[in-house]
Short mmCIF file of N, CA and C in Angstrom, two decimals:
data_model
loop_
_atom_site.label_atom_id
_atom_site.label_comp_id
_atom_site.label_asym_id
_atom_site.label_seq_id
_atom_site.Cartn_x
_atom_site.Cartn_y
_atom_site.Cartn_z
N UNK A 1 78.69 118.88 106.61
CA UNK A 1 78.30 117.28 106.69
C UNK A 1 77.56 116.96 107.96
N UNK A 2 77.05 116.07 107.99
CA UNK A 2 75.82 115.58 109.00
C UNK A 2 76.57 114.24 109.43
N UNK A 3 77.16 113.97 110.51
CA UNK A 3 77.68 112.73 111.30
C UNK A 3 76.56 112.38 112.20
N UNK A 4 76.61 111.00 112.60
CA UNK A 4 75.84 110.39 113.31
C UNK A 4 76.61 110.49 114.44
N UNK A 5 75.88 111.04 115.64
CA UNK A 5 76.28 110.91 117.15
C UNK A 5 75.43 110.13 117.92
N UNK A 6 76.24 109.29 118.76
CA UNK A 6 75.27 108.21 119.74
C UNK A 6 75.73 109.34 120.88
N UNK A 7 74.45 109.14 121.79
CA UNK A 7 74.52 109.75 122.91
C UNK A 7 74.03 108.61 124.06
N UNK A 8 74.98 108.37 125.20
CA UNK A 8 74.62 107.44 126.04
C UNK A 8 74.44 108.08 127.66
N UNK A 9 73.53 107.71 128.18
CA UNK A 9 73.46 108.30 129.64
C UNK A 9 74.11 107.48 130.50
N UNK A 10 74.85 107.82 131.21
CA UNK A 10 75.49 107.14 132.33
C UNK A 10 74.92 107.68 133.71
N UNK A 11 75.47 106.83 134.73
CA UNK A 11 74.96 107.29 136.19
C UNK A 11 74.70 108.68 136.38
N UNK A 12 75.90 109.34 136.15
CA UNK A 12 75.94 110.90 136.39
C UNK A 12 76.29 111.91 135.26
N UNK A 13 76.41 111.25 134.21
CA UNK A 13 76.73 112.20 133.17
C UNK A 13 75.96 111.71 131.89
N UNK A 14 76.31 112.50 130.64
CA UNK A 14 75.95 112.00 129.35
C UNK A 14 77.50 112.00 128.57
N UNK A 15 77.48 111.05 127.75
CA UNK A 15 78.55 110.76 126.76
C UNK A 15 78.06 110.84 125.48
N UNK A 16 78.99 111.28 124.49
CA UNK A 16 78.71 111.19 122.96
C UNK A 16 79.84 110.91 122.14
N UNK A 17 79.44 110.17 121.08
CA UNK A 17 80.68 109.67 120.12
C UNK A 17 80.30 109.84 118.68
N UNK A 18 81.32 109.84 117.81
CA UNK A 18 80.72 110.01 116.50
C UNK A 18 81.48 108.83 115.87
N UNK A 19 80.72 107.62 115.44
CA UNK A 19 81.19 106.36 115.04
C UNK A 19 82.35 106.54 113.76
N UNK A 20 81.72 107.67 112.74
CA UNK A 20 82.59 107.75 111.63
C UNK A 20 84.27 108.49 112.01
N UNK A 21 84.04 109.12 113.10
CA UNK A 21 85.47 109.74 113.46
C UNK A 21 86.06 109.28 115.07
N UNK A 22 86.58 107.80 114.77
CA UNK A 22 87.08 107.29 115.96
C UNK A 22 87.84 108.48 116.72
N UNK A 23 87.65 108.16 118.11
CA UNK A 23 88.44 109.06 119.11
C UNK A 23 87.79 110.53 119.34
N UNK A 24 86.81 110.72 118.56
CA UNK A 24 86.02 112.14 118.94
C UNK A 24 84.85 111.60 119.72
N UNK A 25 85.20 112.00 120.94
CA UNK A 25 84.23 112.04 121.95
C UNK A 25 83.98 113.31 122.72
N UNK A 26 83.04 113.20 123.62
CA UNK A 26 82.41 114.28 124.46
C UNK A 26 81.84 113.79 125.72
N UNK A 27 81.63 114.82 126.79
CA UNK A 27 80.94 114.20 127.97
C UNK A 27 80.29 115.56 128.51
N UNK A 28 79.27 115.25 129.05
CA UNK A 28 78.51 116.51 129.62
C UNK A 28 77.65 116.19 130.84
N UNK A 29 77.24 117.08 131.69
CA UNK A 29 76.53 116.82 132.55
C UNK A 29 74.72 116.72 132.23
N UNK A 30 74.54 117.15 131.04
CA UNK A 30 73.23 116.81 130.50
C UNK A 30 73.10 116.61 128.97
N UNK A 31 72.31 116.00 128.43
CA UNK A 31 72.47 115.53 127.09
C UNK A 31 72.57 116.68 126.21
N UNK A 32 72.10 118.04 126.59
CA UNK A 32 72.03 119.18 125.41
C UNK A 32 73.57 119.55 125.58
N UNK A 33 74.37 119.67 126.86
CA UNK A 33 75.55 119.93 127.23
C UNK A 33 76.51 119.08 126.13
N UNK A 34 76.03 117.59 126.34
CA UNK A 34 77.16 116.61 125.54
C UNK A 34 76.92 116.94 124.19
N UNK A 35 75.63 117.27 123.85
CA UNK A 35 75.35 117.55 121.86
C UNK A 35 76.13 118.46 121.69
N UNK A 36 76.32 119.71 122.57
CA UNK A 36 77.08 121.05 122.34
C UNK A 36 78.49 120.57 122.12
N UNK A 37 78.99 119.90 123.23
CA UNK A 37 80.28 119.60 123.21
C UNK A 37 80.71 118.90 122.27
N UNK A 38 80.14 117.57 121.79
CA UNK A 38 80.55 116.88 120.39
C UNK A 38 80.48 117.30 119.11
N UNK A 39 79.50 118.59 118.93
CA UNK A 39 79.53 119.32 117.86
C UNK A 39 81.06 119.87 117.66
N UNK A 40 81.50 120.59 118.98
CA UNK A 40 82.52 121.46 118.92
C UNK A 40 83.60 120.34 118.72
N UNK A 41 83.72 119.18 119.37
CA UNK A 41 84.57 118.17 119.15
C UNK A 41 84.89 117.97 117.73
N UNK A 42 83.67 117.54 117.05
CA UNK A 42 83.89 116.97 115.68
C UNK A 42 84.37 118.18 114.70
N UNK A 43 83.92 119.46 115.08
CA UNK A 43 84.64 120.74 114.12
C UNK A 43 86.01 120.84 114.33
N UNK A 44 86.57 120.60 115.67
CA UNK A 44 87.94 120.54 115.80
C UNK A 44 88.67 119.49 115.26
N UNK A 45 88.08 118.25 115.35
CA UNK A 45 88.79 116.93 114.73
C UNK A 45 88.94 117.02 113.25
N UNK A 46 87.82 117.79 112.47
CA UNK A 46 87.90 118.01 111.32
C UNK A 46 88.91 119.08 110.84
N UNK A 47 89.08 120.01 111.75
CA UNK A 47 90.25 121.20 111.27
C UNK A 47 91.43 120.33 111.62
N UNK A 48 91.80 119.59 112.47
CA UNK A 48 92.83 118.88 112.58
C UNK A 48 93.20 118.04 111.50
N UNK A 49 92.29 117.21 110.85
CA UNK A 49 92.64 116.32 110.09
C UNK A 49 93.05 117.15 108.49
N UNK A 50 92.32 118.29 108.42
CA UNK A 50 92.52 119.15 107.11
C UNK A 50 94.09 119.96 107.52
N UNK A 51 93.88 120.47 108.60
CA UNK A 51 95.35 121.10 108.52
C UNK A 51 96.60 119.94 108.45
N UNK A 52 96.47 118.79 108.99
CA UNK A 52 97.50 117.61 108.61
C UNK A 52 97.39 117.26 107.26
N UNK A 53 96.52 117.71 106.56
CA UNK A 53 96.34 117.04 105.15
C UNK A 53 95.85 115.74 105.28
N UNK A 54 95.05 115.39 105.91
CA UNK A 54 94.45 114.11 105.94
C UNK A 54 93.13 114.30 105.22
N UNK A 55 92.41 113.12 104.87
CA UNK A 55 91.38 113.19 104.33
C UNK A 55 90.09 113.62 105.41
N UNK A 56 89.09 113.85 105.13
CA UNK A 56 88.06 113.97 105.89
C UNK A 56 87.00 113.08 105.74
N UNK A 57 86.97 111.84 106.75
CA UNK A 57 85.84 110.82 106.41
C UNK A 57 84.46 111.41 106.15
N UNK A 58 84.03 110.75 105.11
CA UNK A 58 82.78 110.91 104.63
C UNK A 58 81.78 110.14 105.77
N UNK A 59 80.69 110.73 106.08
CA UNK A 59 79.43 110.40 106.90
C UNK A 59 79.01 109.00 106.33
N UNK A 60 78.90 107.82 107.05
CA UNK A 60 78.56 106.63 106.45
C UNK A 60 77.64 105.79 107.36
N UNK A 61 77.74 106.08 108.69
CA UNK A 61 76.91 105.44 109.80
C UNK A 61 75.54 106.05 109.53
N UNK A 62 74.66 105.02 109.89
CA UNK A 62 73.22 105.14 109.91
C UNK A 62 72.78 104.59 111.02
N UNK A 63 71.48 104.87 111.74
CA UNK A 63 71.12 104.41 112.82
C UNK A 63 69.60 104.03 112.34
N UNK A 64 68.82 103.10 113.27
CA UNK A 64 67.46 102.34 113.24
C UNK A 64 67.14 102.15 114.66
N UNK A 65 65.84 102.40 115.03
CA UNK A 65 65.36 101.83 116.08
C UNK A 65 64.57 100.64 115.79
N UNK A 66 64.62 99.65 116.80
CA UNK A 66 64.19 98.51 116.42
C UNK A 66 63.50 98.08 117.60
N UNK A 67 61.89 97.92 117.63
CA UNK A 67 61.15 97.69 118.75
C UNK A 67 60.97 96.23 118.87
N UNK A 68 61.05 95.94 120.37
CA UNK A 68 61.10 94.50 120.59
C UNK A 68 60.07 94.57 121.95
N UNK A 69 59.36 93.33 122.02
CA UNK A 69 58.64 93.29 123.42
C UNK A 69 59.55 92.63 124.41
N UNK A 70 59.45 93.24 125.59
CA UNK A 70 60.19 92.84 126.75
C UNK A 70 59.42 91.74 127.37
N UNK A 71 60.35 90.91 127.76
CA UNK A 71 59.90 89.28 128.29
C UNK A 71 59.30 89.57 129.45
#
């Protein structure tokens, strides 16, 4: 499955989350670290859902880039 992951840069680290998997988050010192950790978090999240007999959410989020002119 392919889930959309949002990565946000903070003052001292990067955070990542998967909108289709509420509560599935990760943080790292670099963007690459945050992406590696969110991949692991997603895998563990899905394993936990499966072992609990819960349905695996289908990926449904999409992203687009919108360009605007700065004032």
